CSV table of C-alpha atoms in Angstrom, one decimal:
chain,number,residue,atom,x,y,z
A,1408,MET,CA,61.0,-4.4,10.1
A,1409,SER,CA,61.5,-1.2,12.1
A,1410,ASN,CA,58.7,0.9,13.4
A,1411,ASN,CA,56.6,3.0,10.7
A,1412,THR,CA,54.4,4.7,13.2
A,1413,HIS,CA,54.4,8.3,14.1
A,1414,LYS,CA,52.1,10.3,16.4
A,1415,SER,CA,50.2,11.5,13.1
A,1416,SER,CA,49.9,8.3,11.7
A,1417,ILE,CA,46.7,6.2,11.7
A,1418,ASN,CA,46.2,2.5,12.2
A,1419,MET,CA,44.2,1.3,8.9
A,1420,LEU,CA,44.1,-2.2,9.7
A,1421,GLU,CA,41.7,-2.2,12.7
A,1422,ARG,CA,38.0,-1.9,12.0
A,1423,GLU,CA,37.2,-0.2,15.3
A,1424,GLY,CA,36.5,3.4,14.7
A,1425,LEU,CA,37.0,3.1,10.9
A,1426,THR,CA,34.7,5.8,9.8
A,1427,ARG,CA,36.4,8.2,12.3
A,1428,LYS,CA,39.7,7.3,10.9
A,1429,LEU,CA,38.6,7.7,7.4
A,1430,ILE,CA,37.5,11.1,8.2
A,1431,MET,CA,40.7,12.0,10.2
A,1432,PHE,CA,42.5,10.8,7.4
A,1433,VAL,CA,40.7,12.9,4.8
A,1434,ILE,CA,40.4,16.3,6.6
A,1435,PRO,CA,44.1,17.2,6.2
A,1436,ILE,CA,44.1,16.1,2.5
A,1437,LEU,CA,41.1,18.2,1.9
A,1438,ALA,CA,42.8,21.1,3.7
A,1439,CYS,CA,45.9,20.4,1.7
A,1440,GLY,CA,43.9,20.6,-1.6
A,1441,ILE,CA,42.2,23.9,-0.8
A,1442,VAL,CA,45.6,25.5,0.4
A,1443,GLN,CA,47.3,24.0,-2.9
A,1444,GLN,CA,44.4,25.2,-5.0
A,1445,SER,CA,44.4,28.7,-3.1
A,1446,PHE,CA,47.8,29.0,-4.7
A,1447,ASN,CA,46.0,29.7,-8.1
A,1448,ALA,CA,43.1,31.1,-6.6
A,1449,VAL,CA,45.1,33.8,-5.1
A,1450,ASP,CA,46.9,34.4,-8.3
A,1451,ILE,CA,43.5,34.7,-10.0
A,1452,ALA,CA,42.0,37.1,-7.1
A,1453,VAL,CA,45.2,39.4,-7.2
A,1454,VAL,CA,45.1,39.8,-10.9
A,1455,GLY,CA,41.4,40.2,-11.1
A,1456,LYS,CA,41.3,42.8,-8.6
A,1457,PHE,CA,44.5,44.8,-9.1
A,1458,VAL,CA,45.5,44.2,-12.7
A,1459,GLY,CA,42.3,43.5,-14.9
A,1460,HIS,CA,40.4,41.0,-16.6
A,1461,GLY,CA,43.0,40.6,-19.4
A,1462,ALA,CA,45.6,39.3,-16.8
A,1463,LEU,CA,42.7,37.3,-15.1
A,1464,ALA,CA,42.1,35.5,-18.6
A,1465,ALA,CA,46.0,35.0,-19.1
A,1466,VAL,CA,46.3,33.2,-15.9
A,1467,GLY,CA,42.9,31.4,-16.0
A,1468,SER,CA,43.5,30.1,-19.5
A,1469,ASN,CA,46.7,28.2,-18.2
A,1470,GLY,CA,44.6,26.0,-16.0
A,1471,PRO,CA,43.9,23.0,-18.4
A,1472,VAL,CA,47.5,23.4,-19.9
A,1473,ILE,CA,49.0,23.1,-16.5
A,1474,SER,CA,46.9,20.0,-15.6
A,1475,LEU,CA,47.9,18.4,-19.1
A,1476,ILE,CA,51.5,18.6,-18.3
A,1477,VAL,CA,51.2,17.9,-14.4
A,1478,ASN,CA,48.7,14.9,-14.5
A,1479,LEU,CA,50.8,12.3,-16.4
A,1480,PHE,CA,53.7,12.6,-13.8
A,1481,MET,CA,51.3,13.2,-10.8
A,1482,GLY,CA,49.6,9.6,-11.5
A,1483,LEU,CA,53.1,8.0,-10.7
A,1484,SER,CA,52.9,9.4,-7.0
A,1485,LEU,CA,49.6,7.2,-6.8
A,1486,GLY,CA,51.7,4.4,-7.7
A,1487,ALA,CA,54.2,5.1,-5.0
A,1488,ASN,CA,51.2,5.4,-2.4
A,1489,VAL,CA,49.8,1.9,-3.5
A,1490,ILE,CA,52.9,0.2,-3.4
A,1491,ILE,CA,54.4,1.5,-0.1
A,1492,ALA,CA,50.9,0.8,1.4
A,1493,ASN,CA,50.9,-2.8,0.2
A,1494,PHE,CA,54.5,-3.4,1.6
A,1495,ILE,CA,53.3,-2.0,5.0
A,1496,GLY,CA,50.4,-4.5,5.0
A,1497,GLN,CA,53.0,-7.1,4.2
A,1498,ARG,CA,55.5,-5.9,6.9
A,1499,ASN,CA,58.1,-5.7,4.2
A,1500,GLY,CA,60.5,-3.2,5.3
A,1501,ASP,CA,63.3,-3.6,2.5
A,1502,GLY,CA,60.5,-3.0,0.0
A,1503,ILE,CA,59.3,0.2,1.9
A,1504,ARG,CA,62.9,1.7,2.1
A,1505,LYS,CA,63.6,0.9,-1.5
A,1506,ALA,CA,60.2,2.4,-2.6
A,1507,VAL,CA,60.9,5.5,-0.8
A,1508,SER,CA,64.2,6.3,-2.3
A,1509,THR,CA,62.7,5.5,-5.6
A,1510,SER,CA,59.9,7.6,-5.5
A,1511,ILE,CA,62.1,10.8,-4.5
A,1512,CYS,CA,64.2,10.1,-7.3
A,1513,LEU,CA,61.4,9.8,-9.6
A,1514,ALA,CA,59.8,13.0,-8.4
A,1515,ILE,CA,63.1,14.8,-9.2
A,1516,VAL,CA,63.5,13.5,-12.6
A,1517,CYS,CA,59.7,14.1,-13.4
A,1518,GLY,CA,60.1,17.8,-12.0
A,1519,ILE,CA,63.0,18.7,-14.2
A,1520,GLY,CA,61.5,17.0,-17.2
A,1521,MET,CA,58.2,18.9,-16.8
A,1522,THR,CA,60.0,22.0,-16.3
A,1523,ALA,CA,61.7,21.4,-19.7
A,1524,ILE,CA,58.3,20.6,-21.3
A,1525,GLY,CA,56.7,23.9,-19.8
A,1526,LEU,CA,59.6,26.1,-21.0
A,1527,SER,CA,59.8,24.6,-24.6
A,1528,VAL,CA,56.0,24.4,-25.5
A,1529,ALA,CA,54.0,26.8,-23.5
A,1530,ARG,CA,53.2,29.2,-26.5
A,1531,HIS,CA,52.9,26.4,-28.7
A,1532,ILE,CA,50.1,24.7,-26.6
A,1533,LEU,CA,48.4,28.2,-26.0
A,1534,THR,CA,48.3,28.9,-29.7
A,1535,LEU,CA,46.6,25.5,-30.5
A,1536,LEU,CA,44.1,26.4,-27.6
A,1537,GLU,CA,43.2,29.5,-29.8
A,1538,THR,CA,43.8,31.6,-26.5
A,1539,PRO,CA,42.6,35.1,-27.3
A,1540,SER,CA,45.5,37.3,-29.1
A,1541,GLU,CA,45.3,39.9,-26.6
A,1542,VAL,CA,46.2,37.7,-23.6
A,1543,ILE,CA,48.5,34.9,-25.4
A,1544,ASP,CA,51.8,36.9,-24.3
A,1545,LYS,CA,51.1,37.2,-20.9
A,1546,ALA,CA,49.6,33.7,-20.6
A,1547,THR,CA,52.7,32.5,-22.1
A,1548,GLU,CA,54.9,34.3,-19.8
A,1549,TYR,CA,52.9,33.0,-16.7
A,1550,LEU,CA,53.1,29.4,-18.0
A,1551,MET,CA,56.9,29.5,-18.5
A,1552,ILE,CA,57.7,31.0,-15.1
A,1553,PHE,CA,55.0,28.8,-13.3
A,1554,SER,CA,56.9,25.8,-15.1
A,1555,THR,CA,60.3,26.5,-13.1
A,1556,GLY,CA,58.4,25.4,-9.9
A,1557,PHE,CA,57.4,21.9,-11.1
A,1558,PRO,CA,60.4,19.9,-9.3
A,1559,GLY,CA,59.2,21.4,-6.1
A,1560,MET,CA,55.5,20.5,-6.9
A,1561,MET,CA,56.6,16.9,-7.7
A,1562,ILE,CA,59.1,16.5,-4.8
A,1563,PHE,CA,56.1,17.6,-2.4
A,1564,ASN,CA,53.5,15.4,-3.9
A,1565,PHE,CA,55.5,12.2,-3.9
A,1566,GLY,CA,56.8,12.9,-0.3
A,1567,SER,CA,53.1,13.4,0.8
A,1568,ALA,CA,52.2,10.1,-0.9
A,1569,ILE,CA,55.0,8.5,1.3
A,1570,LEU,CA,53.6,9.8,4.2
A,1571,ARG,CA,49.9,9.1,3.3
A,1572,SER,CA,51.0,5.5,3.2
A,1573,ILE,CA,51.4,5.3,7.1
A,1574,GLY,CA,48.1,7.4,7.6
A,1575,ASP,CA,50.0,10.7,8.0
A,1576,THR,CA,48.1,13.4,6.3
A,1577,LYS,CA,48.5,16.1,8.7
A,1578,ARG,CA,52.2,17.1,8.4
A,1579,PRO,CA,52.0,17.4,4.4
A,1580,PHE,CA,49.3,19.8,5.3
A,1581,TYR,CA,51.4,21.8,7.5
A,1582,CYS,CA,54.2,21.9,4.8
A,1583,LEU,CA,51.8,23.3,2.5
A,1584,VAL,CA,50.3,25.9,4.9
A,1585,GLY,CA,53.8,27.3,5.0
A,1586,GLY,CA,54.1,27.5,1.2
A,1587,GLY,CA,50.7,29.0,0.9
A,1588,LEU,CA,51.6,31.7,3.4
A,1589,VAL,CA,54.6,32.4,1.2
A,1590,ASN,CA,52.6,32.5,-1.8
A,1591,VAL,CA,50.0,35.1,-0.5
A,1592,THR,CA,52.8,37.2,0.9
A,1593,LEU,CA,54.8,37.4,-2.3
A,1594,ASN,CA,51.8,37.9,-4.5
A,1595,LEU,CA,50.8,41.0,-2.4
A,1596,VAL,CA,54.4,42.3,-2.5
A,1597,PHE,CA,55.1,41.7,-6.2
A,1598,VAL,CA,51.7,42.7,-7.7
A,1599,ILE,CA,50.5,45.4,-5.2
A,1600,GLY,CA,54.0,46.7,-3.8
A,1601,MET,CA,56.2,46.4,-7.1
A,1602,GLY,CA,53.6,46.7,-9.7
A,1603,MET,CA,54.3,43.2,-11.4
A,1604,GLN,CA,51.6,41.5,-13.3
A,1605,VAL,CA,51.0,38.0,-14.2
A,1606,GLU,CA,54.8,37.4,-13.8
A,1607,GLY,CA,54.5,38.3,-10.3
A,1608,VAL,CA,52.1,35.8,-9.3
A,1609,ALA,CA,53.8,33.1,-11.3
A,1610,ILE,CA,57.1,33.8,-9.4
A,1611,ALA,CA,55.2,33.8,-6.2
A,1612,THR,CA,53.7,30.4,-6.8
A,1613,SER,CA,56.9,28.7,-8.1
A,1614,ILE,CA,58.8,29.8,-4.9
A,1615,SER,CA,55.8,28.5,-2.7
A,1616,ASN,CA,56.2,25.1,-4.3
A,1617,TYR,CA,59.9,24.9,-3.3
A,1618,VAL,CA,59.1,26.0,0.2
A,1619,SER,CA,56.7,23.1,0.5
A,1620,ALA,CA,58.9,20.6,-0.9
A,1621,ALA,CA,61.7,21.5,1.3
A,1622,GLY,CA,59.4,20.9,4.5
A,1623,ILE,CA,58.3,17.5,3.0
A,1624,ILE,CA,62.2,16.3,2.7
A,1625,TYR,CA,62.8,17.8,6.2
A,1626,LEU,CA,60.4,15.4,7.6
A,1627,LEU,CA,61.3,12.4,5.6
A,1628,LEU,CA,64.8,12.8,6.7
A,1629,LYS,CA,63.9,13.1,10.3
A,1630,GLU,CA,61.7,9.9,10.3
A,1631,THR,CA,62.8,6.8,12.2
A,1632,GLY,CA,60.9,4.2,10.7
A,1633,ASP,CA,61.4,2.4,7.3
A,1634,ILE,CA,59.8,5.4,5.4
A,1635,LYS,CA,62.8,7.4,6.5
A,1636,LEU,CA,64.7,9.1,3.6
A,1637,HIS,CA,68.5,8.6,3.3
A,1638,LEU,CA,70.0,10.9,0.8
A,1639,LYS,CA,72.9,8.7,-0.3
A,1640,ASN,CA,70.2,6.1,-1.1
A,1641,ILE,CA,68.4,8.0,-3.5
A,1642,ARG,CA,68.3,6.1,-6.8
A,1643,PHE,CA,66.1,4.0,-8.8
A,1644,TYR,CA,65.8,0.4,-7.6
A,1645,SER,CA,64.3,-1.7,-10.7
A,1646,THR,CA,61.7,-3.9,-8.9
A,1647,GLU,CA,60.2,-1.0,-7.1
A,1648,LEU,CA,60.2,1.5,-9.9
A,1649,LYS,CA,58.4,-1.2,-12.3
A,1650,LYS,CA,55.7,-1.7,-9.6
A,1651,ILE,CA,55.3,2.2,-9.1
A,1652,ILE,CA,55.1,2.4,-13.0
A,1653,GLN,CA,52.7,-0.5,-13.4
A,1654,ILE,CA,50.2,1.2,-11.0
A,1655,GLY,CA,51.1,4.8,-11.6
A,1656,LEU,CA,51.5,5.2,-15.5
A,1657,PRO,CA,47.9,4.1,-16.1
A,1658,ALA,CA,46.7,6.6,-13.6
A,1659,GLY,CA,49.1,9.2,-15.1
A,1660,VAL,CA,47.8,8.4,-18.6
A,1661,GLN,CA,44.2,8.7,-17.4
A,1662,GLY,CA,45.0,12.2,-15.8
A,1663,MET,CA,46.9,13.4,-19.1
A,1664,VAL,CA,44.0,12.4,-21.3
A,1665,PHE,CA,41.4,13.7,-19.2
A,1666,ALA,CA,43.4,17.0,-18.8
A,1667,LEU,CA,43.5,16.8,-22.8
A,1668,SER,CA,39.7,16.7,-23.0
A,1669,ASN,CA,39.5,19.8,-20.7
A,1670,VAL,CA,42.1,21.3,-23.2
A,1671,PHE,CA,39.4,20.8,-26.0
A,1672,ILE,CA,36.7,22.2,-23.8
A,1673,GLN,CA,38.9,25.1,-22.9
A,1674,SER,CA,39.5,25.9,-26.6
A,1675,GLY,CA,35.8,25.9,-27.1
A,1676,ILE,CA,35.4,28.2,-24.2
A,1677,ASN,CA,38.3,30.5,-25.7
A,1678,SER,CA,36.1,30.9,-28.8
A,1679,PHE,CA,33.7,32.9,-26.8
A,1680,GLY,CA,36.3,35.7,-25.8
A,1681,PRO,CA,38.0,37.0,-22.9
A,1682,GLU,CA,35.0,37.5,-20.4
A,1683,THR,CA,33.8,34.1,-21.1
A,1684,VAL,CA,37.3,32.7,-20.3
A,1685,SER,CA,37.7,34.7,-17.1
A,1686,GLY,CA,34.1,33.8,-15.9
A,1687,SER,CA,35.0,30.0,-16.5
A,1688,ALA,CA,38.3,30.4,-14.6
A,1689,VAL,CA,36.5,31.7,-11.6
A,1690,ALA,CA,33.8,29.0,-11.6
A,1691,LEU,CA,36.6,26.4,-12.1
A,1692,THR,CA,38.4,27.6,-9.0
A,1693,TYR,CA,35.3,26.5,-7.0
A,1694,GLU,CA,35.1,23.3,-8.8
A,1695,PHE,CA,38.7,22.4,-7.9
A,1696,TYR,CA,37.7,23.0,-4.1
A,1697,CYS,CA,34.7,20.6,-4.5
A,1698,TYR,CA,36.8,18.2,-6.3
A,1699,PHE,CA,39.4,18.0,-3.6
A,1700,VAL,CA,36.6,16.3,-1.4
A,1701,ILE,CA,36.3,13.6,-4.0
A,1702,VAL,CA,40.2,13.3,-4.4
A,1703,ALA,CA,40.6,13.2,-0.5
A,1704,PHE,CA,38.3,10.2,-0.1
A,1705,THR,CA,40.0,8.5,-3.1
A,1706,GLN,CA,43.3,8.8,-1.4
A,1707,ALA,CA,41.8,7.5,1.9
A,1708,CYS,CA,40.3,4.5,-0.3
A,1709,ILE,CA,43.8,3.8,-2.0
A,1710,ALA,CA,45.8,3.8,1.3
A,1711,PHE,CA,43.4,1.9,3.8
A,1712,VAL,CA,42.5,-0.7,0.8
A,1713,GLY,CA,46.1,-1.0,-0.1
A,1714,GLN,CA,47.4,-1.8,3.3
A,1715,ASN,CA,44.4,-4.1,4.2
A,1716,PHE,CA,44.6,-5.8,0.9
A,1717,GLY,CA,48.5,-6.4,1.6
A,1718,ALA,CA,47.5,-7.7,5.0
A,1719,GLY,CA,45.1,-10.1,3.5
A,1720,GLN,CA,42.0,-8.4,5.2
A,1721,TYR,CA,39.5,-8.4,2.3
A,1722,ASP,CA,36.3,-7.9,4.3
A,1723,MET,CA,37.9,-4.7,5.7
A,1724,CYS,CA,38.5,-3.7,1.8
A,1725,ARG,CA,34.8,-4.0,1.0
A,1726,SER,CA,33.9,-2.0,4.1
A,1727,ILE,CA,36.4,0.8,3.3
A,1728,PHE,CA,35.1,1.1,-0.2
A,1729,LYS,CA,31.5,1.5,0.9
A,1730,ARG,CA,32.2,4.0,3.5
A,1731,CYS,CA,34.4,6.2,1.3
A,1732,MET,CA,31.8,6.1,-1.4
A,1733,ILE,CA,29.1,7.3,0.9
A,1734,LEU,CA,30.9,9.9,2.7
A,1735,SER,CA,32.2,11.4,-0.6
A,1736,LEU,CA,28.8,11.5,-2.2
A,1737,VAL,CA,27.2,13.2,0.8
A,1738,SER,CA,30.1,15.7,1.4
A,1739,CYS,CA,30.8,16.8,-2.1
A,1740,GLY,CA,27.0,16.9,-2.6
A,1741,ILE,CA,26.4,19.3,0.3
A,1742,LEU,CA,29.3,21.3,-0.8
A,1743,ASN,CA,28.2,21.9,-4.3
A,1744,ILE,CA,24.8,22.9,-3.1
A,1745,LEU,CA,26.4,25.5,-0.6
A,1746,ILE,CA,28.5,27.1,-3.2
A,1747,TYR,CA,25.6,27.2,-5.6
A,1748,GLY,CA,23.4,28.8,-3.1
A,1749,ILE,CA,26.0,31.7,-2.1
A,1750,SER,CA,27.5,31.9,-5.9
A,1751,PRO,CA,26.9,35.7,-6.2
A,1752,TYR,CA,29.0,36.3,-3.2
A,1753,ALA,CA,31.6,33.7,-4.3
A,1754,ILE,CA,32.0,35.2,-7.7
A,1755,SER,CA,32.3,38.7,-6.4
A,1756,VAL,CA,35.4,37.4,-4.5
A,1757,PHE,CA,37.2,37.4,-8.0
A,1758,THR,CA,35.6,39.8,-10.2
A,1759,ASP,CA,33.5,42.6,-10.2
A,1760,ASP,CA,32.9,42.7,-14.0
A,1761,PRO,CA,29.1,42.0,-14.8
A,1762,ALA,CA,29.8,40.0,-17.9
A,1763,VAL,CA,32.6,37.8,-16.2
A,1764,ALA,CA,30.4,37.3,-13.4
A,1765,GLY,CA,27.6,36.2,-15.5
A,1766,HIS,CA,29.4,33.6,-17.3
A,1767,ALA,CA,30.9,32.1,-13.9
A,1768,ALA,CA,27.2,32.0,-12.7
A,1769,MET,CA,26.3,29.9,-15.7
A,1770,ARG,CA,29.3,27.3,-15.2
A,1771,ILE,CA,28.4,26.9,-11.5
A,1772,CYS,CA,24.9,26.2,-12.2
A,1773,GLY,CA,25.5,23.8,-15.3
A,1774,VAL,CA,28.7,22.1,-14.1
A,1775,LEU,CA,29.4,22.4,-10.3
A,1776,LEU,CA,26.1,21.7,-9.0
A,1777,PHE,CA,26.4,18.1,-10.4
A,1778,GLN,CA,30.0,17.5,-9.4
A,1779,PHE,CA,29.2,15.1,-6.8
A,1780,MET,CA,28.4,12.5,-9.6
A,1781,ALA,CA,32.1,12.4,-10.2
A,1782,CYS,CA,32.5,10.2,-7.0
A,1783,SER,CA,30.8,7.2,-8.9
A,1784,TYR,CA,33.9,6.4,-10.8
A,1785,GLU,CA,36.8,8.1,-8.7
A,1786,ILE,CA,36.4,6.1,-5.7
A,1787,PRO,CA,35.8,2.7,-7.3
A,1788,GLY,CA,38.7,3.5,-9.6
A,1789,GLY,CA,40.9,4.2,-6.6
A,1790,ALA,CA,39.9,0.9,-5.0
A,1791,LEU,CA,40.8,-1.1,-8.1
A,1792,ARG,CA,44.3,0.7,-8.3
A,1793,ALA,CA,44.7,-0.3,-4.5
A,1794,VAL,CA,44.5,-3.9,-5.3
A,1795,GLY,CA,46.9,-3.8,-8.5
A,1796,TYR,CA,44.3,-3.1,-11.3
A,1797,SER,CA,45.2,0.3,-12.6
A,1798,VAL,CA,44.7,-0.3,-16.5
A,1799,LEU,CA,41.0,-1.0,-16.2
A,1800,PRO,CA,40.1,2.3,-14.5
A,1801,MET,CA,42.2,4.1,-17.1
A,1802,ILE,CA,40.4,2.5,-19.9
A,1803,VAL,CA,36.9,3.1,-18.5
A,1804,THR,CA,37.8,6.8,-17.8
A,1805,ILE,CA,39.3,7.6,-21.0
A,1806,LEU,CA,36.4,6.1,-23.0
A,1807,GLY,CA,33.6,7.2,-20.8
A,1808,THR,CA,34.6,10.7,-20.1
A,1809,CYS,CA,37.7,11.8,-22.1
A,1810,ILE,CA,36.9,10.7,-25.5
A,1811,LEU,CA,33.2,11.5,-25.4
A,1812,ARG,CA,34.2,15.0,-24.3
A,1813,ILE,CA,36.5,15.5,-27.3
A,1814,VAL,CA,34.0,14.1,-29.6
A,1815,TRP,CA,31.4,16.6,-28.1
A,1816,CYS,CA,33.7,19.6,-28.5
A,1817,SER,CA,34.8,18.7,-32.0
A,1818,SER,CA,31.4,18.1,-33.3
A,1819,HIS,CA,30.4,21.9,-32.7
A,1820,LEU,CA,26.8,20.7,-32.0
A,1821,TRP,CA,26.7,23.3,-29.3
A,1822,ASP,CA,26.2,26.9,-30.1
A,1823,THR,CA,26.4,28.6,-26.6
A,1824,PHE,CA,28.6,28.4,-23.6
A,1825,SER,CA,25.9,26.6,-21.4
A,1826,GLN,CA,25.4,23.9,-24.3
A,1827,LEU,CA,29.0,23.2,-24.3
A,1828,LEU,CA,29.2,22.7,-20.6
A,1829,MET,CA,26.5,20.3,-20.7
A,1830,ILE,CA,28.9,17.2,-21.4
A,1831,TYR,CA,30.3,17.6,-18.0
A,1832,PRO,CA,27.4,15.8,-16.2
A,1833,ILE,CA,26.6,13.6,-19.2
A,1834,THR,CA,30.1,12.0,-19.1
A,1835,TRP,CA,30.1,11.9,-15.2
A,1836,ALA,CA,26.9,9.7,-15.0
A,1837,LEU,CA,27.9,7.6,-17.9
A,1838,THR,CA,31.6,6.6,-16.7
A,1839,GLY,CA,30.3,6.1,-13.2
A,1840,THR,CA,27.8,3.7,-14.1
A,1841,ILE,CA,30.5,1.8,-16.1
A,1842,MET,CA,33.1,1.8,-13.2
A,1843,LEU,CA,30.9,1.0,-10.6
A,1844,ALA,CA,30.0,-2.4,-12.8
A,1845,ALA,CA,33.6,-3.1,-13.4
A,1846,TYR,CA,34.5,-2.6,-9.7
A,1847,PHE,CA,32.0,-5.1,-8.4
A,1848,ILE,CA,32.8,-7.5,-11.0
A,1849,ILE,CA,36.6,-7.3,-10.6
A,1850,MET,CA,36.8,-7.2,-6.8
A,1851,LYS,CA,34.4,-10.1,-6.4
A,1852,LYS,CA,37.0,-12.2,-8.8
A,1853,VAL,CA,40.1,-10.7,-7.1
A,1854,LEU,CA,38.9,-11.1,-3.5
A,1855,ARG,CA,37.8,-14.7,-4.3
A,1856,LYS,CA,41.1,-15.7,-5.8
A,1857,ASN,CA,43.0,-14.4,-2.9
A,1858,LEU,CA,40.9,-16.0,-0.2
A,1859,LEU,CA,41.2,-19.4,-2.1
A,1860,GLN,CA,45.0,-18.7,-2.1
A,1861,LYS,CA,45.0,-18.0,1.5
A,1862,GLU,CA,43.2,-21.0,2.5
């Protein structure tokens, strides 16, 4: 097996400096998430400040819809991360090379499929969501143009997953920064300079996705180890594809159903009118920023546990989970409190409308302040996927979070915006309790079984 190391990679198999390594791994992912979310944040800020709250509502109402389309396919990139990390731990060079080629091929196919879905069902989905009639035309236009950037988005995320499997989270961040700078520049040119509205920010975001994807492909082509991408070998390898789907598809289904539950909530939010939709979109932007802390530590848990499980270092698996859980809870909790404390200023970045700001503040107080609770199911779910158990986290999350949210929204037991939002902390607490119990039971069983086989 050839060398898979790079100066940006991290040795995940040594206990020395483990916490420092986890933080080094997480920081670029967190920064990557912030930049990626800033694509949408800049869209929202530009249209909110320079076009009006109608355009702001049009862009903001697309958030759950885009998540619904993206999450099914994005889960597959998680499968690629786990499989390649396991192969690295096992020192299986042939498996790594085939998994890399399969992953990029899958990214291209999924991206094209997502574009087709976005172009064909955009207005239908927005209509089902009861998007306000005064913004549905602009919202549809935004979603259709945004959809053309899905192939670039998928290539970037699958490519990033490949690099994360060797502990390299810095270079994907650099690629995303390049795309982010293009996004900001084009937003200003199209909207302020050329007078375009939602179509301008959608085009800018789509182009920026391809800029980031081009950077990732360039890095993989220049690699020297087993994760090097060979264009002539890009195709599906059946064994590796099956493994990626076994891990990634349940994660994708979970993400899709999770997004669907948020679509139901978005439908309820839409019923309160454009000001509420706009205010919710502003607060949701900050929720995404906080959520990236959880995602970053979950990705760290998956990569580190994946390699160590492949190498048979089971005590390290336990230690990694414990540290990721503590670090994510503390980090996300501090960020939640910080944003709550400066919420008037944070909201003013996006809007000067008092009604919109009031609804944004309501969501920050009722949802974002408690978001750290989501660590309790994301981190153990990631650890379980890293050892090959992907269906169980899917079932727990769907039942504990998604179904309950859908039932709550459909029951109409709520009369106000704040009552509608109560379901978030309730489902986080319930799902977290169940997932933690499942983690300790399953991991005890899995590690004992592998230790016996090892002996």
